[in-house]
Amino acid sequence: MKHKMNLQHEPFVKIKAKTKTIEMRLFDKKRSVISVGDDIVFVDNSTKETITCKVNNLFKYKSFDELYSNHDKTSVGYSEDEIANPNDMLTYYSTEQIEKYGVVGIELLF
């Protein structure tokens, strides 16, 4: 199955460079149908460029705190000199959404 996901420019560039290997999302209805082996077409919101990756693994958690504690910061998109903070995801999702759906880390193959 093929899925489409929009991304901000910075995470898109990191996935394209193969430094970000885990895409983090709510485990909502749209993401609950993703399976290992599926393809995801990422679309850069700024440039509309696309890249296709294969789903290598799915990591389901109750919160981004739990996800962050189980994966290294570079795999989820931080640089070595940055501090990984799960609250950064509140830019995209509300606390209520996270509590309702849980989260998923989608491990990518390039």
mmCIF file with all atom_site columns, C-alpha atoms in Angstrom, residues 24-108:
data_model
loop_
_atom_site.group_PDB
_atom_site.id
_atom_site.type_symbol
_atom_site.label_atom_id
_atom_site.label_alt_id
_atom_site.label_comp_id
_atom_site.label_asym_id
_atom_site.label_entity_id
_atom_site.label_seq_id
_atom_site.pdbx_PDB_ins_code
_atom_site.Cartn_x
_atom_site.Cartn_y
_atom_site.Cartn_z
_atom_site.occupancy
_atom_site.B_iso_or_equiv
_atom_site.pdbx_formal_charge
_atom_site.auth_seq_id
_atom_site.auth_comp_id
_atom_site.auth_asym_id
_atom_site.auth_atom_id
_atom_site.pdbx_PDB_model_num
ATOM 1  C CA . MET A 1 24  ? 6.782  10.577 14.319 1.00 0.00 ? 24  MET A CA 1
ATOM 2  C CA . ARG A 1 25  ? 3.017  10.904 13.998 1.00 0.00 ? 25  ARG A CA 1
ATOM 3  C CA . LEU A 1 26  ? -0.195 10.465 15.935 1.00 0.00 ? 26  LEU A CA 1
ATOM 4  C CA . PHE A 1 27  ? -1.444 6.889  15.723 1.00 0.00 ? 27  PHE A CA 1
ATOM 5  C CA . ASP A 1 28  ? -4.764 8.124  14.371 1.00 0.00 ? 28  ASP A CA 1
ATOM 6  C CA . LYS A 1 29  ? -7.076 6.525  11.805 1.00 0.00 ? 29  LYS A CA 1
ATOM 7  C CA . LYS A 1 30  ? -4.855 7.547  8.869  1.00 0.00 ? 30  LYS A CA 1
ATOM 8  C CA . ARG A 1 31  ? -1.669 6.093  10.412 1.00 0.00 ? 31  ARG A CA 1
ATOM 9  C CA . SER A 1 32  ? -3.330 2.972  11.839 1.00 0.00 ? 32  SER A CA 1
ATOM 10 C CA . VAL A 1 33  ? -3.578 1.467  8.337  1.00 0.00 ? 33  VAL A CA 1
ATOM 11 C CA . ILE A 1 34  ? 0.180  1.708  7.691  1.00 0.00 ? 34  ILE A CA 1
ATOM 12 C CA . SER A 1 35  ? 1.973  -1.650 7.688  1.00 0.00 ? 35  SER A CA 1
ATOM 13 C CA . VAL A 1 36  ? 5.590  -2.770 7.508  1.00 0.00 ? 36  VAL A CA 1
ATOM 14 C CA . GLY A 1 37  ? 6.527  -3.003 3.827  1.00 0.00 ? 37  GLY A CA 1
ATOM 15 C CA . ASP A 1 38  ? 4.239  -0.157 2.734  1.00 0.00 ? 38  ASP A CA 1
ATOM 16 C CA . ASP A 1 39  ? 5.583  2.844  0.820  1.00 0.00 ? 39  ASP A CA 1
ATOM 17 C CA . ILE A 1 40  ? 5.254  6.409  2.062  1.00 0.00 ? 40  ILE A CA 1
ATOM 18 C CA . VAL A 1 41  ? 5.534  9.323  -0.351 1.00 0.00 ? 41  VAL A CA 1
ATOM 19 C CA . PHE A 1 42  ? 6.709  12.368 1.601  1.00 0.00 ? 42  PHE A CA 1
ATOM 20 C CA . VAL A 1 43  ? 5.909  15.775 0.113  1.00 0.00 ? 43  VAL A CA 1
ATOM 21 C CA . ASP A 1 44  ? 7.971  18.822 1.103  1.00 0.00 ? 44  ASP A CA 1
ATOM 22 C CA . ASN A 1 45  ? 5.452  21.547 2.025  1.00 0.00 ? 45  ASN A CA 1
ATOM 23 C CA . SER A 1 46  ? 7.811  24.260 0.746  1.00 0.00 ? 46  SER A CA 1
ATOM 24 C CA . THR A 1 47  ? 9.153  22.877 -2.518 1.00 0.00 ? 47  THR A CA 1
ATOM 25 C CA . LYS A 1 48  ? 6.562  20.158 -3.303 1.00 0.00 ? 48  LYS A CA 1
ATOM 26 C CA . GLU A 1 49  ? 9.486  17.780 -3.939 1.00 0.00 ? 49  GLU A CA 1
ATOM 27 C CA . THR A 1 50  ? 8.699  14.145 -3.126 1.00 0.00 ? 50  THR A CA 1
ATOM 28 C CA . ILE A 1 51  ? 10.664 11.196 -1.805 1.00 0.00 ? 51  ILE A CA 1
ATOM 29 C CA . THR A 1 52  ? 9.426  7.629  -1.399 1.00 0.00 ? 52  THR A CA 1
ATOM 30 C CA . CYS A 1 53  ? 10.500 5.454  1.535  1.00 0.00 ? 53  CYS A CA 1
ATOM 31 C CA . LYS A 1 54  ? 9.542  1.962  2.638  1.00 0.00 ? 54  LYS A CA 1
ATOM 32 C CA . VAL A 1 55  ? 8.200  1.271  6.142  1.00 0.00 ? 55  VAL A CA 1
ATOM 33 C CA . ASN A 1 56  ? 10.738 -0.916 7.937  1.00 0.00 ? 56  ASN A CA 1
ATOM 34 C CA . ASN A 1 57  ? 9.111  -0.985 11.375 1.00 0.00 ? 57  ASN A CA 1
ATOM 35 C CA . LEU A 1 58  ? 6.355  0.618  13.446 1.00 0.00 ? 58  LEU A CA 1
ATOM 36 C CA . PHE A 1 59  ? 6.883  1.605  17.080 1.00 0.00 ? 59  PHE A CA 1
ATOM 37 C CA . LYS A 1 60  ? 3.655  2.391  18.945 1.00 0.00 ? 60  LYS A CA 1
ATOM 38 C CA . TYR A 1 61  ? 3.703  4.370  22.188 1.00 0.00 ? 61  TYR A CA 1
ATOM 39 C CA . LYS A 1 62  ? 1.303  6.177  24.499 1.00 0.00 ? 62  LYS A CA 1
ATOM 40 C CA . SER A 1 63  ? 3.219  9.464  24.233 1.00 0.00 ? 63  SER A CA 1
ATOM 41 C CA . PHE A 1 64  ? 6.084  11.246 22.546 1.00 0.00 ? 64  PHE A CA 1
ATOM 42 C CA . ASP A 1 65  ? 7.912  11.113 25.904 1.00 0.00 ? 65  ASP A CA 1
ATOM 43 C CA . GLU A 1 66  ? 7.919  7.327  25.628 1.00 0.00 ? 66  GLU A CA 1
ATOM 44 C CA . LEU A 1 67  ? 8.934  7.414  21.960 1.00 0.00 ? 67  LEU A CA 1
ATOM 45 C CA . TYR A 1 68  ? 11.827 9.805  22.648 1.00 0.00 ? 68  TYR A CA 1
ATOM 46 C CA . SER A 1 69  ? 13.087 7.651  25.521 1.00 0.00 ? 69  SER A CA 1
ATOM 47 C CA . ASN A 1 70  ? 13.273 4.588  23.243 1.00 0.00 ? 70  ASN A CA 1
ATOM 48 C CA . HIS A 1 71  ? 15.053 6.118  20.223 1.00 0.00 ? 71  HIS A CA 1
ATOM 49 C CA . ASP A 1 72  ? 18.186 8.193  19.785 1.00 0.00 ? 72  ASP A CA 1
ATOM 50 C CA . LYS A 1 73  ? 17.661 11.846 19.000 1.00 0.00 ? 73  LYS A CA 1
ATOM 51 C CA . THR A 1 74  ? 19.274 11.805 15.555 1.00 0.00 ? 74  THR A CA 1
ATOM 52 C CA . SER A 1 75  ? 16.954 9.046  14.336 1.00 0.00 ? 75  SER A CA 1
ATOM 53 C CA . VAL A 1 76  ? 13.926 11.253 15.129 1.00 0.00 ? 76  VAL A CA 1
ATOM 54 C CA . GLY A 1 77  ? 15.397 14.340 13.463 1.00 0.00 ? 77  GLY A CA 1
ATOM 55 C CA . TYR A 1 78  ? 17.557 16.201 15.964 1.00 0.00 ? 78  TYR A CA 1
ATOM 56 C CA . SER A 1 79  ? 21.177 17.176 15.377 1.00 0.00 ? 79  SER A CA 1
ATOM 57 C CA . GLU A 1 80  ? 23.860 16.001 17.800 1.00 0.00 ? 80  GLU A CA 1
ATOM 58 C CA . ASP A 1 81  ? 24.121 19.500 19.279 1.00 0.00 ? 81  ASP A CA 1
ATOM 59 C CA . GLU A 1 82  ? 20.372 19.880 19.846 1.00 0.00 ? 82  GLU A CA 1
ATOM 60 C CA . ILE A 1 83  ? 18.420 18.932 22.948 1.00 0.00 ? 83  ILE A CA 1
ATOM 61 C CA . ALA A 1 84  ? 15.638 16.465 22.140 1.00 0.00 ? 84  ALA A CA 1
ATOM 62 C CA . ASN A 1 85  ? 12.407 17.589 23.762 1.00 0.00 ? 85  ASN A CA 1
ATOM 63 C CA . PRO A 1 86  ? 9.141  15.642 23.323 1.00 0.00 ? 86  PRO A CA 1
ATOM 64 C CA . ASN A 1 87  ? 7.230  18.880 23.966 1.00 0.00 ? 87  ASN A CA 1
ATOM 65 C CA . ASP A 1 88  ? 8.430  20.048 20.552 1.00 0.00 ? 88  ASP A CA 1
ATOM 66 C CA . MET A 1 89  ? 5.686  17.809 19.119 1.00 0.00 ? 89  MET A CA 1
ATOM 67 C CA . LEU A 1 90  ? 3.058  20.037 20.773 1.00 0.00 ? 90  LEU A CA 1
ATOM 68 C CA . THR A 1 91  ? 3.700  22.362 17.827 1.00 0.00 ? 91  THR A CA 1
ATOM 69 C CA . TYR A 1 92  ? 1.891  19.812 15.662 1.00 0.00 ? 92  TYR A CA 1
ATOM 70 C CA . TYR A 1 93  ? -0.434 17.917 18.023 1.00 0.00 ? 93  TYR A CA 1
ATOM 71 C CA . SER A 1 94  ? -2.410 18.833 21.134 1.00 0.00 ? 94  SER A CA 1
ATOM 72 C CA . THR A 1 95  ? -2.057 16.989 24.436 1.00 0.00 ? 95  THR A CA 1
ATOM 73 C CA . GLU A 1 96  ? -5.643 15.806 23.961 1.00 0.00 ? 96  GLU A CA 1
ATOM 74 C CA . GLN A 1 97  ? -4.869 14.301 20.548 1.00 0.00 ? 97  GLN A CA 1
ATOM 75 C CA . ILE A 1 98  ? -1.795 12.515 21.914 1.00 0.00 ? 98  ILE A CA 1
ATOM 76 C CA . GLU A 1 99  ? -3.789 11.085 24.838 1.00 0.00 ? 99  GLU A CA 1
ATOM 77 C CA . LYS A 1 100 ? -6.639 10.003 22.534 1.00 0.00 ? 100 LYS A CA 1
ATOM 78 C CA . TYR A 1 101 ? -4.641 8.310  19.777 1.00 0.00 ? 101 TYR A CA 1
ATOM 79 C CA . GLY A 1 102 ? -1.170 7.576  21.098 1.00 0.00 ? 102 GLY A CA 1
ATOM 80 C CA . VAL A 1 103 ? 1.812  7.993  18.799 1.00 0.00 ? 103 VAL A CA 1
ATOM 81 C CA . VAL A 1 104 ? 3.781  5.972  16.288 1.00 0.00 ? 104 VAL A CA 1
ATOM 82 C CA . GLY A 1 105 ? 7.387  6.055  15.189 1.00 0.00 ? 105 GLY A CA 1
ATOM 83 C CA . ILE A 1 106 ? 7.590  4.970  11.566 1.00 0.00 ? 106 ILE A CA 1
ATOM 84 C CA . GLU A 1 107 ? 11.039 3.565  10.835 1.00 0.00 ? 107 GLU A CA 1
ATOM 85 C CA . LEU A 1 108 ? 12.012 4.215  7.224  1.00 0.00 ? 108 LEU A CA 1
#
